[in-house]
Coordinates of C-alpha atoms and ligand atoms in Angstrom, one line a residue:
X1012 CA 0.3 0.7 -0.3
X1013 CA 0.9 3.3 -0.7
X1014 CA 4.0 2.1 -1.8
X1015 CA 6.9 4.0 -4.4
X1016 CA 7.3 3.4 -7.4
X1017 CA 10.0 1.0 -8.4
X1018 CA 11.3 4.0 -10.4
X1019 CA 14.3 6.0 -9.8
X1020 CA 14.7 9.7 -9.3
X1021 CA 16.5 11.3 -12.5
X1022 CA 18.4 13.9 -12.9
X1023 CA 15.3 16.0 -14.4
X1024 CA 14.3 15.7 -11.6
X1025 CA 16.0 18.9 -10.7
X1026 CA 15.0 20.5 -14.4
X1027 CA 11.8 19.6 -14.1
X1028 CA 9.5 22.5 -15.0
X1029 CA 6.8 23.3 -11.9
X1030 CA 3.8 21.3 -12.5
X1031 CA 0.1 23.4 -13.5
X1032 CA -2.5 22.2 -13.6
X1033 CA -6.2 23.1 -14.5
X1034 CA -8.5 23.6 -10.8
X1035 CA -12.2 23.4 -10.9
X1036 CA -12.3 24.9 -8.3
X1037 CA -10.7 29.0 -9.9
X1038 CA -11.3 28.1 -13.3
X1039 CA -7.7 28.3 -14.2
X1040 CA -4.5 27.0 -14.2
X1041 CA -2.9 26.9 -11.5
X1042 CA 1.1 26.8 -10.6
X1043 CA 0.8 23.2 -7.9
X1044 CA 2.7 23.1 -4.8
X1045 CA 1.3 20.7 -2.2
X1046 CA 0.1 21.6 1.5
X1047 CA 3.0 19.6 2.6
X1048 CA 6.7 19.9 0.4
X1049 CA 7.2 16.5 -1.2
X1050 CA 4.5 14.6 -1.0
X1051 CA 0.8 15.1 -2.8
X1052 CA -2.3 13.0 -0.9
X1053 CA -4.8 12.6 -3.3
X1054 CA -8.1 11.2 -3.6
X1055 CA -10.2 10.3 -6.9
X1056 CA -13.6 9.1 -6.3
X1057 CA -14.4 5.5 -7.7
X1058 CA -16.7 3.0 -9.5
X1059 CA -20.5 2.1 -8.1
X1060 CA -19.9 -1.3 -8.4
X1061 CA -23.3 -2.9 -9.0
X1062 CA -22.5 -3.2 -13.2
X1063 CA -19.2 -3.3 -15.2
X1064 CA -16.2 -0.1 -15.1
X1065 CA -17.4 0.9 -19.1
X1066 CA -14.2 2.2 -21.4
X1067 CA -15.8 5.9 -20.2
X1068 CA -15.3 5.7 -16.3
X1069 CA -11.7 4.5 -17.3
X1070 CA -10.5 6.9 -19.0
X1071 CA -11.1 8.5 -15.1
X1072 CA -9.2 6.2 -13.9
X1073 CA -6.5 6.0 -16.6
X1074 CA -6.6 10.0 -16.7
X1075 CA -5.9 9.6 -12.7
X1076 CA -2.9 7.4 -13.0
X1077 CA -1.8 9.4 -15.5
X1078 CA -1.7 12.5 -12.7
X1079 CA -0.2 10.3 -10.8
X1080 CA 2.8 9.2 -12.9
X1081 CA 3.8 12.9 -13.5
X1082 CA 3.2 13.7 -9.5
X1083 CA 5.9 10.3 -9.2
X1084 CA 8.1 11.0 -12.0
X1085 CA 8.4 14.9 -10.5
X1086 CA 10.1 13.1 -6.9
X1087 CA 6.3 13.9 -4.6
X1088 CA 5.8 10.4 -2.2
X1089 CA 2.0 10.1 -3.5
X1090 CA -0.8 8.7 -1.2
X1091 CA -3.0 7.4 -3.5
X1092 CA -6.7 6.5 -2.6
X1093 CA -10.0 5.1 -4.8
X1094 CA -12.6 4.1 -3.0
X1095 CA -15.0 1.8 -4.0
X1096 CA -18.7 2.5 -3.7
X1097 CA -21.0 -0.5 -2.5
X1098 CA -23.5 1.3 -1.2
X1099 CA -25.7 4.4 -0.6
X1100 CA -25.7 5.4 -4.3
X1101 CA -28.8 6.2 -5.5
X1102 CA -30.4 5.4 -9.7
X1103 CA -30.7 9.0 -8.9
X1104 CA -27.4 11.1 -9.0
X1105 CA -29.9 12.4 -5.6
X1106 CA -31.5 11.1 -2.6
X1107 CA -34.4 9.7 -4.4
X1108 CA -35.0 6.3 -6.3
X1109 CA -33.6 2.6 -5.2
X1110 CA -29.9 2.0 -4.4
X1111 CA -28.4 1.1 -7.9
X1112 CA -26.5 -2.0 -5.8
X1113 CA -30.0 -3.6 -4.4
X1114 CA -31.6 -3.3 -7.7
X1115 CA -28.7 -5.0 -9.6
X1116 CA -28.6 -7.5 -6.4
X1117 CA -32.1 -8.4 -6.6
X1118 CA -31.7 -8.4 -11.2
X1119 CA -29.2 -10.9 -10.8
X1120 CA -30.5 -12.8 -8.2
X1121 CA -27.2 -12.5 -6.0
X1122 CA -26.7 -11.0 -2.4
X1123 CA -25.0 -7.0 -3.1
X1124 CA -22.4 -7.8 -1.4
X1125 CA -21.3 -10.9 -4.5
X1126 CA -22.4 -8.7 -6.9
X1127 CA -19.9 -6.0 -5.5
X1128 CA -16.8 -8.4 -5.1
X1129 CA -18.0 -9.7 -8.9
X1130 CA -17.5 -6.0 -10.1
X1131 CA -14.8 -4.9 -8.0
X1132 CA -13.0 -8.0 -9.1
X1133 CA -13.6 -6.8 -12.9
X1134 CA -12.3 -3.3 -12.6
X1135 CA -9.5 -4.2 -11.1
X1136 CA -8.6 -6.3 -13.7
X1137 CA -9.3 -3.8 -15.9
X1138 CA -6.4 -1.6 -14.4
X1139 CA -3.5 -4.4 -14.5
X1140 CA -4.5 -3.9 -17.8
X1141 CA -4.3 -0.4 -18.3
X1142 CA -0.7 0.2 -17.1
X1143 CA -2.3 1.3 -13.0
X1144 CA 0.3 -0.5 -10.7
X1145 CA -2.5 -1.2 -7.5
X1146 CA 0.6 -1.9 -4.8
X1147 CA 0.6 1.5 -4.6
X1148 CA -2.6 2.7 -4.3
X1149 CA -5.3 2.0 -2.0
X1150 CA -8.9 1.3 -2.8
X1151 CA -11.1 0.6 -0.4
X1152 CA -14.6 -0.4 0.2
X1153 CA -17.4 2.7 1.6
X1154 CA -18.5 -0.5 3.9
X1155 CA -15.6 -1.5 5.6
X1156 CA -16.0 2.4 6.8
X1157 CA -19.8 2.9 8.2
X1158 CA -18.8 3.9 11.7
X1159 CA -16.5 6.5 10.4
X1160 CA -19.1 8.3 8.0
X1161 CA -21.9 8.0 11.3
X1162 CA -19.7 9.7 13.1
X1163 CA -19.1 12.4 10.5
X1164 CA -22.9 13.1 10.7
X1165 CA -22.9 13.7 14.1
X1166 CA -20.3 15.9 13.8
X1167 CA -22.8 17.7 11.2
X1168 CA -25.8 17.4 13.7
X1169 CA -23.6 18.4 16.8
X1170 CA -22.1 21.7 14.7
X1171 CA -26.1 22.5 13.3
X1172 CA -25.0 21.6 9.4
X1173 CA -27.9 17.9 9.4
X1174 CA -31.7 18.1 10.4
X1175 CA -34.0 14.8 10.0
X1176 CA -37.3 14.2 8.3
X1177 CA -38.7 11.2 7.9
X1178 CA -36.8 9.5 5.5
X1179 CA -33.4 10.1 6.6
X1180 CA -30.8 12.9 8.1
X1181 CA -30.1 15.7 5.4
X1182 CA -27.6 18.4 5.5
X1183 CA -28.4 22.1 4.9
X1184 CA -27.2 23.6 2.3
X1185 CA -28.4 27.2 3.1
X1186 CA -26.4 27.0 6.6
X1187 CA -23.1 26.6 3.9
X1188 CA -22.4 29.9 2.5
X1189 CA -20.4 29.6 -0.6
X1190 CA -22.5 26.0 -1.1
X1191 CA -21.3 25.8 -4.8
X1192 CA -18.4 27.1 -5.0
X1193 CA -17.1 25.1 -7.4
X1194 CA -18.1 25.6 -10.9
X1195 CA -19.7 28.5 -9.7
X1196 CA -23.4 26.5 -9.3
X1197 CA -26.2 28.7 -9.8
X1198 CA -28.3 26.6 -7.2
X1199 CA -31.3 28.7 -7.6
X1200 CA -31.9 27.5 -11.5
X1201 CA -30.7 23.8 -9.9
X1202 CA -33.7 24.2 -8.2
X1203 CA -36.2 26.0 -11.0
X1204 CA -34.9 22.9 -12.7
X1205 CA -35.4 20.9 -9.8
X1206 CA -37.6 17.9 -10.3
X1207 CA -41.7 17.6 -9.0
X1208 CA -40.9 14.1 -7.7
X1209 CA -38.7 16.2 -4.9
X1210 CA -38.4 15.0 -1.6
X1211 CA -41.5 18.2 -0.6
X1212 CA -39.3 18.2 3.7
X1213 CA -36.6 18.7 2.6
X1214 CA -36.0 22.2 3.4
X1215 CA -33.8 23.6 0.4
X1216 CA -33.6 21.2 -3.2
X1217 CA -30.0 21.0 -3.0
X1218 CA -29.7 19.6 0.4
X1219 CA -28.6 15.9 0.5
X1220 CA -29.1 13.0 2.0
X1221 CA -25.9 11.7 4.4
X1222 CA -27.5 9.0 6.5
X1223 CA -31.2 7.4 4.7
X1224 CA -33.2 5.3 7.2
X1225 CA -34.6 1.7 5.3
X1226 CA -38.3 1.6 4.4
X1227 CA -41.5 0.7 7.1
X1228 CA -41.1 -2.8 7.0
X1229 CA -39.0 -3.7 4.5
X1230 CA -35.4 -5.0 5.2
X1231 CA -33.1 -4.1 3.2
X1232 CA -29.7 -6.0 2.1
X1233 CA -27.0 -3.7 3.3
X1234 CA -28.8 -1.5 6.7
X1235 CA -26.7 -0.6 10.0
X1236 CA -27.7 0.9 13.3
X1237 CA -26.9 4.4 14.1
X1238 CA -28.8 7.0 16.0
X1239 CA -31.2 7.8 13.6
X1240 CA -32.8 5.1 13.4
X1241 CA -31.0 1.5 10.7
X1242 CA -30.2 2.4 7.7
X1243 CA -27.5 3.2 5.6
X1244 CA -25.1 6.5 3.9
X1245 CA -26.0 8.9 1.5
X1246 CA -23.4 8.7 -1.6
X1247 CA -21.3 11.4 -0.5
X1248 CA -20.1 11.2 2.8
X1249 CA -18.5 7.8 2.0
X1250 CA -15.9 10.0 0.1
X1251 CA -15.3 12.4 2.8
X1252 CA -14.9 10.2 5.6
X1253 CA -12.7 8.2 4.0
X1254 CA -10.2 10.9 3.1
X1255 CA -10.9 12.3 6.9
X1256 CA -9.4 8.6 7.6
X1257 CA -7.0 7.6 5.1
X1258 CA -5.1 10.7 3.6
X1259 CA -6.6 12.8 6.9
X1260 CA -8.6 16.9 7.0
X1261 CA -7.3 18.4 4.4
X1262 CA -5.4 17.1 0.8
X1263 CA -4.0 18.4 -2.4
X1264 CA -6.2 16.9 -5.3
X1265 CA -9.0 15.2 -5.7
X1266 CA -10.2 13.7 -8.7
X1267 CA -13.6 12.7 -10.9
X1268 CA -15.5 13.3 -14.1
X1269 CA -17.3 16.7 -14.8
X1270 CA -20.6 15.1 -13.6
X1271 CA -19.7 15.1 -10.3
X1272 CA -19.4 19.3 -10.5
X1273 CA -22.6 19.9 -9.8
X1274 CA -23.9 18.2 -7.1
X1275 CA -21.1 15.2 -5.7
X1276 CA -18.6 17.0 -5.6
X1277 CA -20.2 20.6 -4.2
X1278 CA -21.7 18.1 -1.3
X1279 CA -18.3 16.6 -0.4
X1280 CA -17.4 20.6 0.3
X1281 CA -19.9 21.3 2.3
X1282 CA -19.8 18.7 4.0
X1283 CA -16.1 18.4 4.9
X1284 CA -15.9 21.9 4.8
X1285 CA -18.7 22.5 7.5
X1286 CA -17.3 20.0 9.8
X1287 CA -14.0 21.6 9.2
X1288 CA -14.2 24.3 9.6
X1289 CA -11.1 24.5 7.1
X1290 CA -10.9 24.4 3.4
X1291 CA -11.5 20.8 2.2
X1292 CA -9.4 20.1 -1.2
X1293 CA -6.7 23.0 -2.5
X1294 CA -6.9 21.6 -6.4
X1295 CA -9.7 19.7 -7.9
X1296 CA -9.4 18.3 -11.5
X1297 CA -12.3 16.7 -13.4
X1298 CA -12.5 15.0 -16.3
X1299 CA -14.4 15.0 -19.6
X1300 CA -16.3 12.0 -21.2
X1301 CA -15.8 9.9 -23.3
X1302 CA -18.9 9.9 -26.3
X1303 CA -19.9 7.3 -29.1
X1304 CA -22.0 9.0 -31.9
X1305 CA -21.8 12.5 -29.7
X1306 CA -23.9 11.2 -26.3
X1307 CA -22.0 10.2 -23.5
X1308 CA -21.5 6.3 -23.1
X1309 CA -23.3 5.8 -19.6
X1310 CA -24.8 2.5 -18.3
X1311 CA -27.7 4.3 -18.2
X1312 CA -27.7 4.9 -22.2
X1313 CA -26.8 1.2 -23.0
X1314 CA -24.2 2.1 -25.7
X1315 CA -21.6 1.0 -23.3
X1316 CA -17.6 -0.5 -24.3
X1317 CA -16.5 -2.9 -21.8
X1318 CA -12.2 -2.7 -22.0
X1319 CA -12.5 -6.9 -22.5
X1320 CA -14.5 -6.2 -25.7
X1321 CA -12.0 -4.7 -27.2
X1322 CA -9.5 -7.3 -25.9
X1323 CA -11.5 -9.9 -27.5
X1324 CA -11.3 -7.9 -31.4
X1325 CA -7.7 -8.9 -30.9
X1326 CA -6.9 -4.9 -30.2
X1327 CA -3.8 -4.2 -27.0
X1328 CA -5.5 -2.8 -24.2
X1329 CA -2.8 -0.1 -23.8
X1330 CA -4.2 0.3 -27.1
X1331 CA -7.1 2.3 -25.3
X1332 CA -4.7 4.0 -23.0
X1333 CA -2.6 5.5 -25.9
X1334 CA -6.1 6.7 -28.1
X1335 CA -7.0 8.8 -24.0
X1336 CA -4.0 10.0 -24.2
X1337 CA -3.9 11.6 -27.6
X1338 CA -7.1 13.8 -26.1
X1339 CA -5.9 16.2 -23.6
X1340 CA -8.3 14.6 -20.5
X1341 CA -10.6 18.2 -20.0
X1342 CA -11.9 17.6 -24.2
X1343 CA -15.1 15.5 -24.7
X1344 CA -13.7 12.6 -27.0
X1345 CA -15.8 10.8 -29.8
X1346 CA -15.1 6.7 -29.3
X1347 CA -14.5 4.7 -32.7
X1348 CA -12.8 2.0 -33.3
X1349 CA -11.7 2.8 -36.6
X1350 CA -9.2 5.5 -33.6
X1351 CA -8.8 2.2 -31.5
X1352 CA -7.6 0.6 -34.4
X1353 CA -5.0 3.9 -35.2
X1354 CA -4.5 3.9 -31.6
X1355 CA -3.0 0.0 -32.1
X1356 CA -0.9 0.8 -34.9
X1357 CA 0.4 3.8 -33.7
X1358 CA 1.8 1.5 -30.6
X1359 CA 2.9 -1.2 -32.0
X1360 CA 4.8 0.6 -34.4
X1361 CA 6.3 2.7 -31.3
X1362 CA 7.3 -1.1 -30.2
X1363 CA 9.1 -2.3 -32.9
X1364 CA 11.0 0.9 -31.2
X1365 CA 11.9 0.1 -28.3
X1366 CA 12.8 -3.6 -29.5
X1367 CA 14.8 -2.2 -32.7
X1368 CA 18.6 -2.2 -32.0
X1369 CA 19.9 -0.7 -34.9
X1370 CA 17.6 1.3 -37.9
X1371 CA 19.6 4.1 -38.3
X1372 CA 22.0 6.2 -41.2
X1373 CA 23.1 6.7 -37.7
X1374 CA 26.5 5.9 -38.2
X1375 CA 27.2 4.1 -35.1
X1376 CA 28.6 1.2 -35.6
X1377 CA 25.9 -2.3 -34.3
X1378 CA 29.2 -2.6 -32.1
X1379 CA 29.2 0.2 -30.4
X1380 CA 25.3 0.3 -30.1
X1381 CA 24.8 -2.7 -27.8
X1382 CA 27.5 -1.0 -25.7
X1383 CA 26.6 2.0 -24.7
X1384 CA 24.5 2.4 -22.2
X1385 CA 21.9 5.6 -23.7
X1386 CA 21.0 8.2 -22.0
X1387 CA 17.2 10.3 -23.3
X1388 CA 17.7 12.8 -24.9
X1389 CA 17.9 15.5 -23.5
X1390 CA 16.3 18.4 -25.9
X1391 CA 13.1 15.3 -26.3
X1392 CA 13.1 15.9 -22.8
X1393 CA 12.1 18.7 -22.1
X1394 CA 9.7 19.5 -24.6
X1395 CA 8.0 16.5 -23.4
X1396 CA 8.0 17.6 -19.8
X1397 CA 7.1 20.8 -20.3
X1398 CA 4.3 19.6 -22.1
X1399 CA 3.0 17.3 -19.5
X1400 CA 3.5 20.9 -16.7
X1401 CA 1.2 22.3 -18.7
X1402 CA -1.9 20.9 -17.4
X1403 CA -1.2 17.0 -18.4
X1404 CA -1.3 18.5 -22.3
X1405 CA -0.6 14.2 -23.1
X1406 CA -1.1 15.4 -27.0
X1407 CA 1.5 17.2 -27.9
X1408 CA 3.2 15.5 -25.3
X1409 CA 2.7 12.2 -27.6
X1410 CA 3.6 14.0 -31.4
X1411 CA 6.5 14.9 -29.3
X1412 CA 7.7 11.1 -29.3
X1413 CA 6.7 11.0 -32.6
X1414 CA 9.0 14.2 -33.3
X1415 CA 11.6 12.0 -31.6
X1416 CA 11.2 8.7 -33.5
X1417 CA 10.9 9.8 -36.9
X1418 CA 14.3 11.8 -35.9
X1419 CA 16.8 10.3 -37.9
X1420 CA 19.9 12.1 -36.3
X1421 CA 18.2 10.1 -33.2
X1422 CA 20.6 6.6 -32.5
X1423 CA 17.9 4.2 -31.8
X1424 CA 19.0 3.4 -28.1
X1425 CA 18.6 7.6 -27.8
X1426 CA 15.2 6.6 -28.7
X1427 CA 14.9 3.4 -26.9
X1428 CA 16.3 5.1 -24.0
X1429 CA 14.0 8.1 -24.1
X1430 CA 10.5 5.9 -24.4
X1431 CA 11.6 4.2 -22.2
X1432 CA 11.3 8.0 -19.4
X1433 CA 8.7 9.4 -21.2
X1434 CA 6.6 6.3 -20.6
X1435 CA 6.8 7.1 -16.4
X1436 CA 4.3 9.0 -17.9
X1437 CA 2.2 7.8 -20.4
X1438 CA 1.9 4.0 -19.1
X1439 CA 2.3 2.3 -22.0
X1440 CA 3.6 -0.3 -21.0
X1441 CA 6.7 0.4 -23.5
X1442 CA 9.2 -1.2 -21.2
X1443 CA 7.1 -4.1 -20.8
X1444 CA 9.5 -7.5 -22.3
X1445 CA 7.3 -8.5 -24.3
X1446 CA 5.8 -5.8 -26.7
X1447 CA 2.5 -4.5 -25.9
X1448 CA 1.1 -5.1 -29.3
X1449 CA 2.1 -8.0 -31.1
X1450 CA 4.2 -8.0 -33.4
X1451 CA 3.1 -11.3 -35.7
X1452 CA 6.2 -12.5 -37.3
X1453 CA 6.9 -13.2 -40.2
X1454 CA 9.2 -17.0 -41.5
X1455 CA 11.4 -15.4 -44.4
X1456 CA 10.8 -18.6 -46.4
X1457 CA 6.6 -17.1 -46.2
X1458 CA 8.2 -14.1 -48.3
X1459 CA 7.6 -13.5 -51.3
X1460 CA 10.3 -13.5 -54.3
X1461 CA 11.1 -10.8 -54.5
X1462 CA 10.7 -9.5 -50.5
X1463 CA 13.5 -12.3 -49.6
X1464 CA 15.7 -10.5 -52.2
X1465 CA 14.9 -7.1 -50.6
X1466 CA 15.3 -8.8 -46.9
X1467 CA 19.0 -10.2 -48.9
X1468 CA 20.3 -7.6 -49.8
X1469 CA 19.5 -5.3 -46.5
X1470 CA 21.5 -8.4 -44.5
X1471 CA 24.6 -7.7 -46.6
X1472 CA 24.2 -4.0 -46.9
X1473 CA 24.4 -4.4 -42.6
X1474 CA 27.2 -6.5 -42.7
X1475 CA 29.2 -4.3 -44.6
X1476 CA 28.0 -1.7 -42.2
X1477 CA 26.6 0.2 -45.5
X1478 CA 23.7 1.7 -43.2
X1479 CA 22.5 4.5 -46.0
X1480 CA 21.7 1.4 -48.1
X1481 CA 20.0 -0.8 -45.4
X1482 CA 17.5 2.8 -45.3
X1483 CA 16.8 2.8 -48.5
X1484 CA 15.7 -0.6 -48.6
X1485 CA 13.8 0.1 -44.4
X1486 CA 11.8 2.8 -47.3
X1487 CA 11.6 0.1 -50.4
X1488 CA 10.1 -3.5 -47.8
X1489 CA 7.6 -0.4 -46.1
X1490 CA 6.5 1.2 -49.5
X1491 CA 5.9 -3.5 -50.4
X1492 CA 3.9 -3.0 -46.7
X1493 CA 6.1 -4.9 -44.4
X1494 CA 7.8 -3.8 -40.7
X1495 CA 11.5 -4.8 -40.6
X1496 CA 12.9 -4.4 -37.5
X1497 CA 16.4 -5.4 -36.1
X1498 CA 18.0 -7.1 -33.8
X1499 CA 20.9 -8.9 -32.4
X1500 CA 19.9 -12.3 -34.3
X1501 CA 19.6 -10.7 -37.0
X1502 CA 16.7 -9.2 -39.7
X1503 CA 12.2 -10.0 -38.6
X1504 CA 10.0 -9.3 -40.9
X1505 CA 5.9 -7.8 -40.3
X1506 CA 3.2 -6.9 -41.7
X1507 CA 3.0 -3.2 -41.6
Ligands
LIG2716 P1 -19.3 6.3 -11.2 O1 -19.8 4.8 -11.7 O2 -20.6 6.9 -11.9 O3 -19.7 7.0 -10.3 O4 -18.4 6.5 -12.6 C1 -17.1 6.3 -11.7 C2 -16.2 7.8 -13.0 O5 -16.6 7.4 -14.0 C3 -16.6 9.0 -12.5 O6 -15.6 9.9 -12.0 C4 -16.9 8.1 -13.8 O7 -17.3 10.4 -13.7 C5 -16.3 9.0 -14.8 N1 -17.4 9.2 -16.0 C6 -18.6 8.5 -16.1 N2 -19.2 8.1 -17.4 C7 -18.1 8.5 -18.6 C8 -17.8 8.8 -20.0 N3 -18.7 8.8 -20.8 N4 -16.3 9.2 -20.1 C9 -15.6 9.8 -18.7 N5 -16.0 9.1 -17.8 C10 -17.2 9.2 -17.4
LIG2717 ZN1 -16.6 10.9 -4.9

């Protein structure tokens, strides 16, 4: 738990540009400075485990992981928590409708706990496939922190922020003067648009449940005794209770999708700051949606795509990560299979560069290549880190990676070292011993005769250290649809 990643501090850390993030609280780009020097406390709102996470949800965790990797690379000691919501999230994000867990359990004929376990395990598999190291993250379940949630509601009650009505204990948002400050939510407008079936006992439409009582005469699968009666926690309270317990009363970074800004995160701020009287989170960061045909991917819209479907179609799971990173985390992205296909090909090409030991019109000999311990290209790293420091501009960082890869004046070893350094932040798995996208090498005797002739001529050119000719022949192969990868035991040919 919370272990530092195995990456060693690089000499670049002394010269890294300051990190700047877009803070939803101020609506501006801000230079990042942690509360305690050298240490970052970060919380990412996790999934409600009633149904398998889809690629839209996964963007939120790849974004959090890229941020985490950047913070690690910048030398911070990061304490990161992603919660698992296994109780209390009602079908409406307000406090009405069925509990998502109980509804799903009924539908599947399983217990809420069984569903939660199944979906959590699938979520963890997805995280692993996307290069998100769970050993460095704490992943607590809401149901394991019921006592802390009750204690926090008691504090709010003692401080006069809570009131009791027939179906539970509610937070009085009128008592929290800056309610709605995150994202400048117009609470009055929200009230006008409030749903007609709004709980009429609430003092203000924006008030939210801290503790819900089990309906009279009905036994829920998940319910606990409390000072107010048997029931279950409201959805928002779990995040704050777990943050207080695991990270402290004030944290550096809190992330989630943009859908969390108007209600969930404003509610978290209200209850936390009412309880402590001090600022809860310094930097709020929110990721935009993944859409399909212009509509947000959502379980309720029935347009979900799962990581497993991507893997089943033969794509690398890291192709999805690559595709996410080609967009800025604050820009919506439209998923298409063509876009994923392009990402898979791009990743395959990067993997080729990791395998290539000599490819090039550099003048360094093979022998020199293999004995040199290359350092990353300094100009490349400076540009790459500058892009990441600029509010995680991964599209720009990736564009710079391609410039490097195409730069014939940079040796394959320096390219590899540079790609490895970049991958500490990008997490594409380029350091893995097996390429993340499988490259099928073709036995030479299965190649058409004219292709075999080029390969043979290229072998001779390489033996003669005629790299210029060898590069010409590589281009000829490419024009016929073949890629060549050089390694210590010779040339390997694959379809482009
Ligand atoms: P939920 O399980 O609904 O609480 O969602 C888990 C995370 O996924 C939250 O941070 C949501 O904001 C995020 N999320 C949900 N749908 C999408 C989507 N289509 N694109 C990007 N993020 C999403
Ligand atoms: Zn949350």
